Coordinates of C-alpha atoms in Angstrom, one line a residue:
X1 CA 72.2 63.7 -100.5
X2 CA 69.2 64.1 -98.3
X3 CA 68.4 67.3 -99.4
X4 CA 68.3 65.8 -103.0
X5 CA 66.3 62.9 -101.8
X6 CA 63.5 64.9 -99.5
X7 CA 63.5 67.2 -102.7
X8 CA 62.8 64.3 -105.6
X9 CA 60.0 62.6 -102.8
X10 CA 58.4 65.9 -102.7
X11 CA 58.3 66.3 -106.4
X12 CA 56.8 63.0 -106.4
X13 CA 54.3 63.5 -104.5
X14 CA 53.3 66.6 -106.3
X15 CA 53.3 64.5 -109.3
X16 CA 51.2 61.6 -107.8
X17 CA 48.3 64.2 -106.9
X18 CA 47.9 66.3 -109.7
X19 CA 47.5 62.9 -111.7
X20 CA 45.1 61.9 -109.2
X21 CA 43.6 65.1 -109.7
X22 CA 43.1 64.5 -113.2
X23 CA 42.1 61.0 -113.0
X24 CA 39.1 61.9 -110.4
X25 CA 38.2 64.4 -113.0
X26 CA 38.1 61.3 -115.4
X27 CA 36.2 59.4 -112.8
X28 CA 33.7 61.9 -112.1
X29 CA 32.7 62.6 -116.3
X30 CA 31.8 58.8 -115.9
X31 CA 30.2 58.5 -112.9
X32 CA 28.3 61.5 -113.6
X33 CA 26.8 60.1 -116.6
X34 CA 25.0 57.4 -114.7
X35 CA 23.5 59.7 -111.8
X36 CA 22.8 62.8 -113.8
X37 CA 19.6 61.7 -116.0
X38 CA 17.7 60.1 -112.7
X39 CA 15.8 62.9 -111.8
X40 CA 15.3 64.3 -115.2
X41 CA 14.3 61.0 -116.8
X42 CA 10.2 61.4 -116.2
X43 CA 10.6 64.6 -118.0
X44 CA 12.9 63.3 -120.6
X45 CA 10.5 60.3 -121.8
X46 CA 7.2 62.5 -121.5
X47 CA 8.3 65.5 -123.8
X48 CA 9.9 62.7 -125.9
X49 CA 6.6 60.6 -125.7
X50 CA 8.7 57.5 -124.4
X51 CA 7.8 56.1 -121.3
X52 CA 7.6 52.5 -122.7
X53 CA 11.6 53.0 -123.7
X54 CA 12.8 54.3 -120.7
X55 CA 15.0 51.7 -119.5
X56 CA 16.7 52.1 -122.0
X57 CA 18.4 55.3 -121.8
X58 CA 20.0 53.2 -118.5
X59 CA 20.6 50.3 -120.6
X60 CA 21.8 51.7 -123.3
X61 CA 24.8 53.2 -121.5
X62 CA 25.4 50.5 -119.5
X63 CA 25.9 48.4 -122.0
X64 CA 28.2 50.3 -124.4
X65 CA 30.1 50.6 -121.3
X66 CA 30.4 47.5 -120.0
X67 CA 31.4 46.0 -123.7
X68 CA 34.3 47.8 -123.9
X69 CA 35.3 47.8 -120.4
X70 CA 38.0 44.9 -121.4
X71 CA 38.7 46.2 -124.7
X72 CA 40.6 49.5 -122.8
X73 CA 41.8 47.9 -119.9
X74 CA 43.9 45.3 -122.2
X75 CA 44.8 48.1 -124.9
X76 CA 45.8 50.7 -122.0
X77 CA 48.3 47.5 -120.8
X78 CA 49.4 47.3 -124.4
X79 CA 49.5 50.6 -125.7
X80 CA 49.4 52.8 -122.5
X81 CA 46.8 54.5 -120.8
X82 CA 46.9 57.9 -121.9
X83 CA 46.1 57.7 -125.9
X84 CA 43.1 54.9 -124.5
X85 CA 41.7 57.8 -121.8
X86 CA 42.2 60.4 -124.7
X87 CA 39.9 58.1 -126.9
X88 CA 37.6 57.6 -124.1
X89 CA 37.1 61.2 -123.1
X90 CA 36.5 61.7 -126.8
X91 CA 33.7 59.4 -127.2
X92 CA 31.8 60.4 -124.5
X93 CA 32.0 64.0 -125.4
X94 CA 30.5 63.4 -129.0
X95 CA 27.7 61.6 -127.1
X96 CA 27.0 64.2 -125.2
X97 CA 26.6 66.8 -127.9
X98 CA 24.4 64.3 -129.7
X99 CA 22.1 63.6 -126.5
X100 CA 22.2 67.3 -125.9
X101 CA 20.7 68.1 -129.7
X102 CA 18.6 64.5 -129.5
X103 CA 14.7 65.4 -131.3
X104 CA 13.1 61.5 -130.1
X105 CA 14.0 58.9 -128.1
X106 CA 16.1 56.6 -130.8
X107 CA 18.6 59.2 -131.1
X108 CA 18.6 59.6 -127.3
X109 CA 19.2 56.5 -126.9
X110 CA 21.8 55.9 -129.8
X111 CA 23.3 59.1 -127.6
X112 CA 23.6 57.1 -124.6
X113 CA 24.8 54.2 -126.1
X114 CA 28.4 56.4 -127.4
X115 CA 28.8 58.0 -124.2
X116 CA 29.4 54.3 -123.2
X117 CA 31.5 53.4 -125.2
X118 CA 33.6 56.1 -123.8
X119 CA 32.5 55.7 -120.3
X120 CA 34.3 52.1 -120.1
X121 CA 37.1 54.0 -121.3
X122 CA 36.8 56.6 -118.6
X123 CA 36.0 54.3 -115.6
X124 CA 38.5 51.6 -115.8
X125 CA 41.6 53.5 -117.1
X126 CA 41.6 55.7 -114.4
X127 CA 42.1 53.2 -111.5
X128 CA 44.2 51.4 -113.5
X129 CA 46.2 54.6 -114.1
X130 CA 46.1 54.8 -110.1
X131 CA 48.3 51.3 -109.9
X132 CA 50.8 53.0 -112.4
X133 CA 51.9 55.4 -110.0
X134 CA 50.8 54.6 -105.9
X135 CA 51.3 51.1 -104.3
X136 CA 48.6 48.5 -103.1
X137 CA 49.7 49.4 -99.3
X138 CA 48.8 53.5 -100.0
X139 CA 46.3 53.1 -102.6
X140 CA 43.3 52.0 -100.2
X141 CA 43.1 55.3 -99.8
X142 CA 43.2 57.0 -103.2
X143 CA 40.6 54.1 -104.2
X144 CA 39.0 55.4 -101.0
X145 CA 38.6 58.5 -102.7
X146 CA 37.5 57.5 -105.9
X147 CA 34.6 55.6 -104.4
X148 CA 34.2 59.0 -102.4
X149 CA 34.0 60.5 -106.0
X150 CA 31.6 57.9 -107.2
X151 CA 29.1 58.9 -104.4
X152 CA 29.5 62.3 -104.3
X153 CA 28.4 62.2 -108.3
X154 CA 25.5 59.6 -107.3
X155 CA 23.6 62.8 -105.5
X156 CA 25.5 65.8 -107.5
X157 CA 23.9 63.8 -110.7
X158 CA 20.7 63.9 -109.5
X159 CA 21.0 67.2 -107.7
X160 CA 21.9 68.8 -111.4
X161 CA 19.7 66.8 -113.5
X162 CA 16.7 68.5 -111.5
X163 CA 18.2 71.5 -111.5
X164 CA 18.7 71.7 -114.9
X165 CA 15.0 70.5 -114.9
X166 CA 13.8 73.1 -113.9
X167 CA 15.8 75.3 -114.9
X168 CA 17.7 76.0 -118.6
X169 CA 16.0 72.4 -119.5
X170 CA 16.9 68.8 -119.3
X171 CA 19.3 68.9 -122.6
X172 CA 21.6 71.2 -119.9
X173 CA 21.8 67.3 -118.5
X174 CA 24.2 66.6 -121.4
X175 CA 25.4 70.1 -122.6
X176 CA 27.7 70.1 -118.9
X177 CA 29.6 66.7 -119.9
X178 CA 31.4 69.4 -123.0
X179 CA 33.6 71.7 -121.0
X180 CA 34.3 69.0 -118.6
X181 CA 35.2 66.7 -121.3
X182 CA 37.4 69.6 -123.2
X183 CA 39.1 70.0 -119.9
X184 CA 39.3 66.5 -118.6
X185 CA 41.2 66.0 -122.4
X186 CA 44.0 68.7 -121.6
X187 CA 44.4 67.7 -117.6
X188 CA 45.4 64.0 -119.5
X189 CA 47.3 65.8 -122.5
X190 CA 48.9 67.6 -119.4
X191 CA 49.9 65.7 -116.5
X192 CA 49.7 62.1 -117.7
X193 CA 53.0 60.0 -118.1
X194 CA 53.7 59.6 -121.9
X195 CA 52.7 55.6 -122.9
X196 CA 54.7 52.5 -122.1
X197 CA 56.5 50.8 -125.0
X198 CA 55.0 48.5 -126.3
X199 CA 56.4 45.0 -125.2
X200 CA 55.7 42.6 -128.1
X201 CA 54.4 42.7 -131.7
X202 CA 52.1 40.8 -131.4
X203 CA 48.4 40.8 -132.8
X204 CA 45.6 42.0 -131.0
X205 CA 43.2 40.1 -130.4
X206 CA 39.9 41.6 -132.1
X207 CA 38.4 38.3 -132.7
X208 CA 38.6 37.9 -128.6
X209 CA 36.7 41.7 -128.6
X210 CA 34.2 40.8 -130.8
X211 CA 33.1 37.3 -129.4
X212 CA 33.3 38.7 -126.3
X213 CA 31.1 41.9 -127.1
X214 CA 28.4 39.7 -129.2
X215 CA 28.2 37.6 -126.0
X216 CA 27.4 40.7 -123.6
X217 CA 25.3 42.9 -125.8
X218 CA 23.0 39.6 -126.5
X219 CA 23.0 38.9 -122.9
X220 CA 21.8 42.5 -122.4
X221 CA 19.2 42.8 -125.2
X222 CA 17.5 39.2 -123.6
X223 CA 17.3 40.7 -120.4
X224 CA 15.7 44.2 -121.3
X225 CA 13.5 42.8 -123.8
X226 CA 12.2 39.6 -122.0
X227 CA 9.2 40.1 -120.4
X228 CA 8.9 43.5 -121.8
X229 CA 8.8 44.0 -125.5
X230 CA 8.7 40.0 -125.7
X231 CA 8.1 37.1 -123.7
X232 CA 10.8 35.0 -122.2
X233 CA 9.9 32.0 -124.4
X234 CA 9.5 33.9 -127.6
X235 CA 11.6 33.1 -130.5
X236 CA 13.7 36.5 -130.3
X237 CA 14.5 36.2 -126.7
X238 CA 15.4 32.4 -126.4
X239 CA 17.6 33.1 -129.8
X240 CA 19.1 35.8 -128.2
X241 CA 19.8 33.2 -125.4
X242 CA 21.3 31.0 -128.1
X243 CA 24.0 33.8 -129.1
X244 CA 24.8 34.3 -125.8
X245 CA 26.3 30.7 -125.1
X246 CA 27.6 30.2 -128.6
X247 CA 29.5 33.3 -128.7
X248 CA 30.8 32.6 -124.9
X249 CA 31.8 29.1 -125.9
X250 CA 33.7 30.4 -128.7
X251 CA 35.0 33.8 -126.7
X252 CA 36.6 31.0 -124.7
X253 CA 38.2 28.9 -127.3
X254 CA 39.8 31.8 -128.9
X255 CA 41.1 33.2 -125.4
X256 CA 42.9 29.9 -124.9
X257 CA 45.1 30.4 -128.3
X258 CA 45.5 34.1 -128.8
X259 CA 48.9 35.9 -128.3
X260 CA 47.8 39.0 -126.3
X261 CA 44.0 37.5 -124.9
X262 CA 42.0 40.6 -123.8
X263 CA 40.4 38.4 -120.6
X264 CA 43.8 36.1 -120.2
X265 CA 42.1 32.9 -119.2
X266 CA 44.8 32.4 -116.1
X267 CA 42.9 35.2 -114.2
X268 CA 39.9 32.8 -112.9
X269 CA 43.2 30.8 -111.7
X270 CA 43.3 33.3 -108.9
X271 CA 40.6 32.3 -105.8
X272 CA 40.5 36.3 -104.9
X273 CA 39.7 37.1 -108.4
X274 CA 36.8 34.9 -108.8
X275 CA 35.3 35.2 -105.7
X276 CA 35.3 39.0 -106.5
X277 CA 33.6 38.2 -109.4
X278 CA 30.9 37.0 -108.2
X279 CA 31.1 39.6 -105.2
X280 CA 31.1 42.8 -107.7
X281 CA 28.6 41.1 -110.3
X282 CA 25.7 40.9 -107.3
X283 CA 26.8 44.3 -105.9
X284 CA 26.3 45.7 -109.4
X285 CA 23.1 43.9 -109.9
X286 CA 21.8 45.4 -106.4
X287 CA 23.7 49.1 -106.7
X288 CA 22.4 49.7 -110.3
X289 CA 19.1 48.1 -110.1
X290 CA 17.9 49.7 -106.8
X291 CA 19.2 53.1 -107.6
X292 CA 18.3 53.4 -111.5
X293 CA 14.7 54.3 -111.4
X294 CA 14.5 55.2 -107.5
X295 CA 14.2 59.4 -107.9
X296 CA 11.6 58.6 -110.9
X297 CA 9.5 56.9 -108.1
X298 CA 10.5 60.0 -105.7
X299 CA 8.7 62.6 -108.2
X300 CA 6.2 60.2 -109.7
X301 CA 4.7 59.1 -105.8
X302 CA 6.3 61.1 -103.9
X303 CA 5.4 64.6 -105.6
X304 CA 8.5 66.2 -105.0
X305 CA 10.1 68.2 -107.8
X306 CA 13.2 67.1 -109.8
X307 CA 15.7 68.9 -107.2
X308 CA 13.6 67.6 -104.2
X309 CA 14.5 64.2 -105.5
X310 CA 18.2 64.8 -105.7
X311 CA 18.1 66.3 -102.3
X312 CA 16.6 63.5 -101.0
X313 CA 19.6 61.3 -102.3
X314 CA 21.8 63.1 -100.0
X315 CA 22.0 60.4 -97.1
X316 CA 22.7 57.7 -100.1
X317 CA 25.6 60.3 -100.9
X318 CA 27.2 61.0 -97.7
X319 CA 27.1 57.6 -96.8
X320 CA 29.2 56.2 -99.1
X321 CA 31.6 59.2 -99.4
X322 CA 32.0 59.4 -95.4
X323 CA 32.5 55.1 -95.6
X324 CA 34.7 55.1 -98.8
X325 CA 37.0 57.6 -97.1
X326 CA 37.1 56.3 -94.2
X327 CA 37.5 52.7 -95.0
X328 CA 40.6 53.3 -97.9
X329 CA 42.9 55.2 -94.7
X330 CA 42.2 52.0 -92.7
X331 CA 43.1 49.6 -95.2
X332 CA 46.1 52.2 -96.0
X333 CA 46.6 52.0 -92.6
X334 CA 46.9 48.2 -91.2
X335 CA 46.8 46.6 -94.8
X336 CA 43.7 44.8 -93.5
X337 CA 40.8 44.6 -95.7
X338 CA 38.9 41.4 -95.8
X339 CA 36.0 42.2 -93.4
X340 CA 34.9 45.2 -95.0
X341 CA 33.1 44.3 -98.4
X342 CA 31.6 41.3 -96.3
X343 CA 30.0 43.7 -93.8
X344 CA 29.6 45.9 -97.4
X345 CA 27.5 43.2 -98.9
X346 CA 25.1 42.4 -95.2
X347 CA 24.2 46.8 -95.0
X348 CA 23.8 47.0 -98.9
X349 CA 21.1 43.8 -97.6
X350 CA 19.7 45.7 -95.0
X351 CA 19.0 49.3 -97.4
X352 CA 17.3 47.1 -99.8
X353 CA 15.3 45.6 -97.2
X354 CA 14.2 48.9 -95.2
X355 CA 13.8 50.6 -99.3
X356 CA 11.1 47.5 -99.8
X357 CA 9.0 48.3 -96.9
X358 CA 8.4 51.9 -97.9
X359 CA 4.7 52.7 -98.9
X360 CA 2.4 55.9 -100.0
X361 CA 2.3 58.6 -97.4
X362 CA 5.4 57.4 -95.7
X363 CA 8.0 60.3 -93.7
X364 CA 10.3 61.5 -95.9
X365 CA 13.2 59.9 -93.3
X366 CA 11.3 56.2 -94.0
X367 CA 13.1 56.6 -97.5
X368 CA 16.1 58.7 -96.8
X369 CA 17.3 56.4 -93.8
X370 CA 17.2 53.3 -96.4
X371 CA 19.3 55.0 -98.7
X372 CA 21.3 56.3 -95.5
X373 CA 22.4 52.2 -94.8
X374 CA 22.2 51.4 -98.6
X375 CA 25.3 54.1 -99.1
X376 CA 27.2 53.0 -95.7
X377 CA 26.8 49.3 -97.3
X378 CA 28.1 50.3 -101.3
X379 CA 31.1 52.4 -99.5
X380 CA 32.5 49.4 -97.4
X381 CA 33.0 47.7 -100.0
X382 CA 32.7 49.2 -103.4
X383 CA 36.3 50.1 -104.2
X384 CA 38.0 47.6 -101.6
X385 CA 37.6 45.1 -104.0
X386 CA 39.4 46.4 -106.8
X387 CA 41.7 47.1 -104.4
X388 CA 41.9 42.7 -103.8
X389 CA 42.4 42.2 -107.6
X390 CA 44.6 45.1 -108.4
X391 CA 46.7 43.1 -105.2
X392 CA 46.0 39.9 -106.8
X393 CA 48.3 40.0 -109.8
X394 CA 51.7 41.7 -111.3
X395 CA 51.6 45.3 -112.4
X396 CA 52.4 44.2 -115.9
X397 CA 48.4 42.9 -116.2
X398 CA 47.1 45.4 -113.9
X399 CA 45.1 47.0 -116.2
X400 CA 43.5 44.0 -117.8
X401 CA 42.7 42.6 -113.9
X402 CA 41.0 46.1 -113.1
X403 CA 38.8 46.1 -116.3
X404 CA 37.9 42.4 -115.7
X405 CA 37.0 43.3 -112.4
X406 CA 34.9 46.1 -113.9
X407 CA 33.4 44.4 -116.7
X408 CA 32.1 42.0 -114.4
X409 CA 30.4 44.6 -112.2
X410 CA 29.0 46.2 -115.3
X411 CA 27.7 43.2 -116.3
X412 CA 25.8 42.6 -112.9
X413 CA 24.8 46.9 -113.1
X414 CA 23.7 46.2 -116.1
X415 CA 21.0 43.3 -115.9
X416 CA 20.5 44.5 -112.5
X417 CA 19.3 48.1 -113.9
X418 CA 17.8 46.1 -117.4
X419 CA 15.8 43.3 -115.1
X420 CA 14.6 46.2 -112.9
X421 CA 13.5 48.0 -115.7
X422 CA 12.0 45.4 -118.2
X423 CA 10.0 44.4 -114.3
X424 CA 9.4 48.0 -113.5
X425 CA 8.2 49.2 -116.9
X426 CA 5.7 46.2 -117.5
X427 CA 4.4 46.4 -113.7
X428 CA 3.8 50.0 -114.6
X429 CA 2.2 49.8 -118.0
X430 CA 0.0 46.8 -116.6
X431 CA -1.0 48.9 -113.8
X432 CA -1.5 51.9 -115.7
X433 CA -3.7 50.2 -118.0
X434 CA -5.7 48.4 -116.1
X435 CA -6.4 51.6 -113.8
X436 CA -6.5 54.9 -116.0
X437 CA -8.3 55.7 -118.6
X438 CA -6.2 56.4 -121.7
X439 CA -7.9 60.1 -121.8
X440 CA -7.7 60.8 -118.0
X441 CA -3.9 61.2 -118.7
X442 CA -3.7 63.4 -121.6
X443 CA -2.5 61.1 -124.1
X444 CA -1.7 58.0 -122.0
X445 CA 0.7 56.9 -119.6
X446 CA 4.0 57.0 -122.0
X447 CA 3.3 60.8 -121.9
X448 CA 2.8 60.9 -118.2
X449 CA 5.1 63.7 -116.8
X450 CA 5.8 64.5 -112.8
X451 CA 3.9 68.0 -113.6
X452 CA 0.6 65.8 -115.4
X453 CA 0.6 63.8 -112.6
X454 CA 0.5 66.5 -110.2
X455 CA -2.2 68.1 -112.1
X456 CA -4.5 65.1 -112.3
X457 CA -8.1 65.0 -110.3
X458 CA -7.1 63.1 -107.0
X459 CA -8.8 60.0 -108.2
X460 CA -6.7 59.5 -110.8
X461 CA -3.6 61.0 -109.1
X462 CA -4.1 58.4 -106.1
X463 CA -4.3 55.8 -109.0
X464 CA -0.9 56.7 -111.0
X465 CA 0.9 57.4 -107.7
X466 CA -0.6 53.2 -106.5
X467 CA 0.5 52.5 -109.6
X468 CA 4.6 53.4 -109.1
X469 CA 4.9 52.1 -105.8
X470 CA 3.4 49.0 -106.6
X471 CA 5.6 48.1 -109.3
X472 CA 8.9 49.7 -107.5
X473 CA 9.2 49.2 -103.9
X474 CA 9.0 45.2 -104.2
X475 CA 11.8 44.5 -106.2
X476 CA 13.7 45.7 -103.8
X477 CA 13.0 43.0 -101.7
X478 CA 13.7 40.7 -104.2
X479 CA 16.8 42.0 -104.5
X480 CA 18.1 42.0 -100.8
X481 CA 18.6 38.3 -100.9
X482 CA 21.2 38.6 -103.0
X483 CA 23.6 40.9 -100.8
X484 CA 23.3 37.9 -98.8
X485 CA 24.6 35.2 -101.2
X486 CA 27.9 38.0 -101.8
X487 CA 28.7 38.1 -97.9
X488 CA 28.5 34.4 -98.4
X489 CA 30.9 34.0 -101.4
X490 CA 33.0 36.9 -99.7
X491 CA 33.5 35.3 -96.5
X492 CA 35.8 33.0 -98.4
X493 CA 38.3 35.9 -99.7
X494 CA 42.1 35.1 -98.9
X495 CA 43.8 38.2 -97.4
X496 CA 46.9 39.2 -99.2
X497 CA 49.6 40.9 -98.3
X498 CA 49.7 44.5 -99.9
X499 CA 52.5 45.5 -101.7
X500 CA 54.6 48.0 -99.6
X501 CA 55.8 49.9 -103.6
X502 CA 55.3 49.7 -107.1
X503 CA 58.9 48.3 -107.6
X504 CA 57.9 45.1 -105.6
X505 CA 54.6 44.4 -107.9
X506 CA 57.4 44.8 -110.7
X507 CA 59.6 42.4 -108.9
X508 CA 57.1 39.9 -108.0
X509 CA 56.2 39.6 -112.2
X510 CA 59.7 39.1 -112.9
X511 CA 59.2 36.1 -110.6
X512 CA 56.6 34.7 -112.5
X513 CA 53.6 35.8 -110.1
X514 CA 50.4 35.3 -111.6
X515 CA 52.4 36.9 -114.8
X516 CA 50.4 37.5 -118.6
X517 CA 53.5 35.0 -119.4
X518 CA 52.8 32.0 -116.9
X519 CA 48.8 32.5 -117.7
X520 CA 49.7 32.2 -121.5
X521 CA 52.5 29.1 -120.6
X522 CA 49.7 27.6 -118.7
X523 CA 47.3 27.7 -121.8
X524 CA 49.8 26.8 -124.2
X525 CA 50.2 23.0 -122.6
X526 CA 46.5 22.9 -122.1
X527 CA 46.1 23.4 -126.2

């Protein structure tokens, strides 16, 4: 009998890890996506003559991503994970192929946008996959890993985007996601459990996904455009601001009557799930908006090539891989976890505060010590808070907790990275107008390329170069007060017990534990 039992735990195991293994496959293709174009980007938008539209080939992503962030995490509860990652890994392949073959910057874009919609796909499924198989008390550090995953990508991206550079080309940027794509489709084919039955037939609720899509897209759009491409109190932008509330008022109503809800109002019943909220909304607005156009900035005033930049991300990288790691085999460990996305939030603070006080002809270590603290800050705290939500509720709505959760950092990532960029790109133009003469830069400065710049006459290089680091380094002092306000809300996080198995998360929903079935009692008397 023990022999039997030592035997089956061991095959379990074996189990648990190569679906791991998968999954940080699946993690990586997404994460990937988001680091990969930094360093080629200048080169991108000057042979494609769009330097006034590069925020959004961020953007773009972002938000195809965050929109269906929800869509997949309440399908994959429905329907099972595996045919929603298939999906998933499917989408973002096609978008690669039509970035990789992309002749002008709309196409690029529209590119970027379908690798989003299967990069939601690809990030939330596979922690939520995680919960399927390890328990809250072990997976601190699996999550550990996965954030280890994260950063590793955030300096591999950039490390292969200037590679390719320089290299076979920037289109190489996109052309990699297709054999890891092809193989990340049979590791799932291949190792991932076969999906869960289906528990009711009931509808879904597409009217919920649209509302709720309308609302974030329009939110987006007024955040990259205002300022920009229109002013804040233009009729475009304070419409868009119109659609927004309308279509969240109305998301709302129809979440309070639908069968199957894709956001079940009775999450925000949970304190841990809304202070997380708020917790992963500002450390996406200071994660995605700091790091977004930070290696443009390193070859634009920095003059180093595209690789330079990407080496130069390293600290950043190990950072957050040494802290993720560390920090999921504590929390494994003790089960304690509260402290550590609070002290997260007051480093994250601190790198955006030594990132703002960088200026031209600074060391080299001025910039990589910042990102050094702004990686130990992101690993503390990054993953541990999926970690409280996954904790939070039954394992029957783990996968629609885990894509709220993500939706909600997306959302932050992506006004953070949209802001930046609509505040960025006009700081820029402004400066570059008012400085450099249309001629002196060989067609303008939506042409300008890290080579051109390079090449200029020092005047005029001395004037582009003034030029990025006055319109980058201060919003990252604008953004550091917000880490504060997140140690703030986080300070008030209840620490849970975390489950010992998966078969008490099971047991605790038959009890009626922050169950689908109690959310949707709860809403039913309310109506």
């Amino acid at each position: 009998m023990t022999i039997t039992t030592s035997s089956t735990r061991a095959h379990e195991k074996r189990t648990v890890i190569l679906v791991f293994a998968a999954l940080m496959l699946v993690m990586l293709l997404a994460s990937l996506s988001q680091t990969v174009l930094s360093t080629a980007l200048p080169t991108i938008v000057g042979s494609l003559n769009g330097a006034d539209h590069i925020a959004w080939v961020m953007t773009a992503y972002l938000l195809g991503m965050t929109v269906t962030m929800p869509i997949y995490g309440r399908l994959g509860d429905r329907l099972g994970r595996k045919p929603m990652l298939l999906l998933a890994i499917t989408l973002f392949t096609v978008g690669s192929l039509l970035g990789a073959v992309a002749q002008d910057m709309n196409v690029l874009i529209a590119a970027r946008a379908v690798q989003g919609l299967g990069g939601g796909g690809l990030m939330v499924l596979s922690q939520a996959a995680i919960a399927d198989v390890v328990p809250a008390r072990e997976r601190g550090k699996y999550m550990g890993i996965l954030g280890a995953v994260f950063g590793l990508s955030s300096v591999a991206g950039p490390l292969l985007g200037g590679w390719f550079t320089e290299g076979p080309g920037w289109r190489w940027t996109f052309w990699i996601n297709v054999p890891l794509g092809v193989v990340a489709f049979v590791a799932v084919v291949a190792l991932l459990q076969k999906p869960v039955v289906e528990r009711a037939k009931t509808r879904v609720d597409y009217l919920g996904m649209t509302l709720l899509a309308i609302a974030t897209s329009a939110l987006i759009l007024g955040a990259t455009w205002g300022g920009h491409q229109y002013a804040w109190t233009s009729p475009q932008i304070i419409g868009l601001a119109v659609i927004t509330v309308v279509a969240a008022f109305a998301f709302v109503a129809v979440e309070r009557r639908a069968e199957e809800p894709v956001m079940p109002l009775g999450l925000f019943r949970d304190r841990n799930f809304n202070l997380t909220t708020v917790g992963v909304i500002i450390l996406g607005v200071c994660m995605f908006g700091s790091l977004s156009y930070l290696p443009t900035y390193l070859q634009m005033s920095v003059g180093v090539t595209a690789t330079q930049a990407g080496l130069m991300m390293i600290p950043m990288m190990g950072g957050m891989l040494v802290t993720s790691i560390v920090v999921g085999q504590a929390v494994s460990r003790t089960g304690r976890y509260r402290w550590y996305p609070i002290a997260g939030a007051v480093v994250t603070g601190l790198g955006l505060f030594l990132l703002s006080t960088v200026d031209i002809g600074d060391p080299r270590w001025h910039i990589e010590g910042g990102l050094l603290v702004l990686g130990i800050g992101i690993g503390l705290g990054m993953q541990v808070l999926t970690l409280i939500v996954q904790n939070s509720f039954s394992h029957r709505i783990v996968g629609t907790a885990t894509a709220a959760n993500n939706f909600f950092r997306q959302v932050g990532g992506t006004l953070g990275a949209a802001a930046v960029g609509s505040i960025f790109t006009t700081r820029l133009t402004d400066s570059l107008a008012a400085k450099l003469p249309e001629s002196g830069a060989g067609g303008g400065s939506s042409s300008l390329t890290p080579d051109m710049v390079s090449s200029l006459p020092p005047a005029l290089h001395d004037l582009v170069v003034g030029a990025y680091n006055e319109a980058l380094m201060p919003i990252f002092l604008w953004l550091a007060p917000f880490a504060a306000v997140s140690a703030a809300v986080l300070w008030f996080v209840h620490e849970k017990p975390l489950r010992h198995t998966i078969e008490t998360a099971k047991k605790d929903e038959s009890l009626g534990e922050h169950t689908l079935d109690a959310a949707e009692a709860m809403t039913g008397a309310e109506r």
